[in-house]
């Protein structure tokens, strides 16, 4: 069976959400992405490139712990790096604004 190829971020995002249903994983993603945003602005404000180097470690570190230990799946980053990165920020915003919940209702 052929693997589905996504043609747009809008098409990919529902798949991304289906891979992020564990509450602890969502919290870890939220923390990691929040730290990435904080590191970016801190690095920019203080002209310190070490904060920029820390960004992938912070973001992927928290997210991958969520996937490997709580979701028990492989991060979408490995197959869809661009869509996955964009979706991380969309989910962060959606969680921050209440459009998405940290706790996903199971069917």
mmCIF file of C-alpha atoms in Angstrom:
data_model
loop_
_atom_site.group_PDB
_atom_site.id
_atom_site.type_symbol
_atom_site.label_atom_id
_atom_site.label_comp_id
_atom_site.label_asym_id
_atom_site.label_seq_id
_atom_site.Cartn_x
_atom_site.Cartn_y
_atom_site.Cartn_z
ATOM 1 C CA UNK A 1 0.000 0.000 0.000
ATOM 2 C CA UNK A 2 1.409 3.373 -1.002
ATOM 3 C CA UNK A 3 2.103 5.900 1.709
ATOM 4 C CA UNK A 4 0.040 9.101 1.564
ATOM 5 C CA UNK A 5 1.921 12.164 0.364
ATOM 6 C CA UNK A 6 0.624 15.480 1.619
ATOM 7 C CA UNK A 7 0.326 18.317 -0.867
ATOM 8 C CA UNK A 8 -0.274 21.165 1.557
ATOM 9 C CA UNK A 9 0.080 22.171 5.189
ATOM 10 C CA UNK A 10 -3.715 22.360 5.429
ATOM 11 C CA UNK A 11 -3.918 18.723 4.320
ATOM 12 C CA UNK A 12 -1.058 17.677 6.640
ATOM 13 C CA UNK A 13 -2.218 19.355 9.881
ATOM 14 C CA UNK A 14 -5.074 16.896 10.673
ATOM 15 C CA UNK A 15 -2.580 14.041 10.292
ATOM 16 C CA UNK A 16 -0.165 15.909 12.575
ATOM 17 C CA UNK A 17 -2.901 16.291 15.204
ATOM 18 C CA UNK A 18 -3.683 12.562 15.005
ATOM 19 C CA UNK A 19 -0.049 11.867 15.903
ATOM 20 C CA UNK A 20 -0.284 14.178 18.942
ATOM 21 C CA UNK A 21 -3.136 12.865 21.091
ATOM 22 C CA UNK A 22 -1.324 12.146 24.352
ATOM 23 C CA UNK A 23 -1.728 14.890 26.956
ATOM 24 C CA UNK A 24 1.844 14.653 28.271
ATOM 25 C CA UNK A 25 3.205 14.749 24.739
ATOM 26 C CA UNK A 26 1.170 17.864 23.942
ATOM 27 C CA UNK A 27 2.445 19.546 27.108
ATOM 28 C CA UNK A 28 6.036 18.645 26.191
ATOM 29 C CA UNK A 29 5.544 19.984 22.647
ATOM 30 C CA UNK A 30 4.081 23.191 24.068
ATOM 31 C CA UNK A 31 6.996 23.662 26.473
ATOM 32 C CA UNK A 32 9.599 22.880 23.800
ATOM 33 C CA UNK A 33 8.094 25.235 21.227
ATOM 34 C CA UNK A 34 7.664 27.938 23.847
ATOM 35 C CA UNK A 35 11.341 27.606 24.778
ATOM 36 C CA UNK A 36 12.292 27.823 21.093
ATOM 37 C CA UNK A 37 10.393 31.105 20.779
ATOM 38 C CA UNK A 38 11.980 32.391 23.993
ATOM 39 C CA UNK A 39 15.475 31.335 22.841
ATOM 40 C CA UNK A 40 14.972 33.060 19.490
ATOM 41 C CA UNK A 41 13.978 36.384 21.012
ATOM 42 C CA UNK A 42 16.621 36.150 23.744
ATOM 43 C CA UNK A 43 19.350 35.406 21.192
ATOM 44 C CA UNK A 44 18.167 38.284 19.046
ATOM 45 C CA UNK A 45 17.902 40.751 21.931
ATOM 46 C CA UNK A 46 21.269 39.895 23.468
ATOM 47 C CA UNK A 47 23.087 39.125 20.187
ATOM 48 C CA UNK A 48 24.104 35.738 21.527
ATOM 49 C CA UNK A 49 24.242 32.978 18.898
ATOM 50 C CA UNK A 50 24.294 30.250 21.577
ATOM 51 C CA UNK A 51 20.560 30.750 22.057
ATOM 52 C CA UNK A 52 20.036 30.041 18.350
ATOM 53 C CA UNK A 53 22.110 26.861 18.639
ATOM 54 C CA UNK A 54 19.958 25.758 21.567
ATOM 55 C CA UNK A 55 16.707 26.105 19.602
ATOM 56 C CA UNK A 56 16.700 22.689 17.872
ATOM 57 C CA UNK A 57 17.824 20.944 21.055
ATOM 58 C CA UNK A 58 15.017 22.566 23.041
ATOM 59 C CA UNK A 59 12.298 22.056 20.464
ATOM 60 C CA UNK A 60 13.144 18.558 19.290
ATOM 61 C CA UNK A 61 14.308 17.390 22.713
ATOM 62 C CA UNK A 62 10.957 17.953 24.373
ATOM 63 C CA UNK A 63 8.959 16.821 21.327
ATOM 64 C CA UNK A 64 10.897 13.590 20.816
ATOM 65 C CA UNK A 65 10.580 12.630 24.473
ATOM 66 C CA UNK A 66 6.838 13.074 23.983
ATOM 67 C CA UNK A 67 6.813 10.862 20.902
ATOM 68 C CA UNK A 68 9.126 8.081 22.034
ATOM 69 C CA UNK A 69 7.895 7.709 25.622
ATOM 70 C CA UNK A 70 4.264 8.855 25.572
ATOM 71 C CA UNK A 71 2.860 8.772 22.026
ATOM 72 C CA UNK A 72 4.913 5.673 21.165
ATOM 73 C CA UNK A 73 5.271 6.789 17.542
ATOM 74 C CA UNK A 74 7.894 8.293 15.263
ATOM 75 C CA UNK A 75 7.925 12.084 14.951
ATOM 76 C CA UNK A 76 6.511 13.388 11.671
ATOM 77 C CA UNK A 77 9.714 15.440 11.378
ATOM 78 C CA UNK A 78 11.498 12.460 9.866
ATOM 79 C CA UNK A 79 9.193 12.268 6.820
ATOM 80 C CA UNK A 80 7.739 15.783 6.635
ATOM 81 C CA UNK A 81 10.262 18.185 8.182
ATOM 82 C CA UNK A 82 8.808 21.425 6.803
ATOM 83 C CA UNK A 83 5.155 20.625 7.427
ATOM 84 C CA UNK A 84 5.993 19.230 10.841
ATOM 85 C CA UNK A 85 7.936 22.306 11.924
ATOM 86 C CA UNK A 86 5.149 24.610 10.765
ATOM 87 C CA UNK A 87 2.573 22.399 12.507
ATOM 88 C CA UNK A 88 4.542 22.619 15.772
ATOM 89 C CA UNK A 89 4.021 26.380 15.758
ATOM 90 C CA UNK A 90 0.381 26.093 14.683
ATOM 91 C CA UNK A 91 -0.310 23.624 17.514
ATOM 92 C CA UNK A 92 1.526 25.904 19.964
ATOM 93 C CA UNK A 93 -0.675 28.828 18.904
ATOM 94 C CA UNK A 94 -3.826 26.688 18.945
ATOM 95 C CA UNK A 95 -3.049 25.451 22.463
ATOM 96 C CA UNK A 96 -2.192 28.962 23.638
ATOM 97 C CA UNK A 97 -5.444 30.405 22.299
ATOM 98 C CA UNK A 98 -7.642 27.474 23.348
ATOM 99 C CA UNK A 99 -8.491 26.348 19.808
ATOM 100 C CA UNK A 100 -6.959 22.975 20.721
ATOM 101 C CA UNK A 101 -7.071 21.337 24.149
ATOM 102 C CA UNK A 102 -4.163 19.694 25.904
ATOM 103 C CA UNK A 103 -6.437 16.748 26.648
ATOM 104 C CA UNK A 104 -7.722 15.052 23.486
ATOM 105 C CA UNK A 105 -11.086 13.322 23.742
ATOM 106 C CA UNK A 106 -10.757 9.695 22.639
ATOM 107 C CA UNK A 107 -13.475 8.296 20.408
#
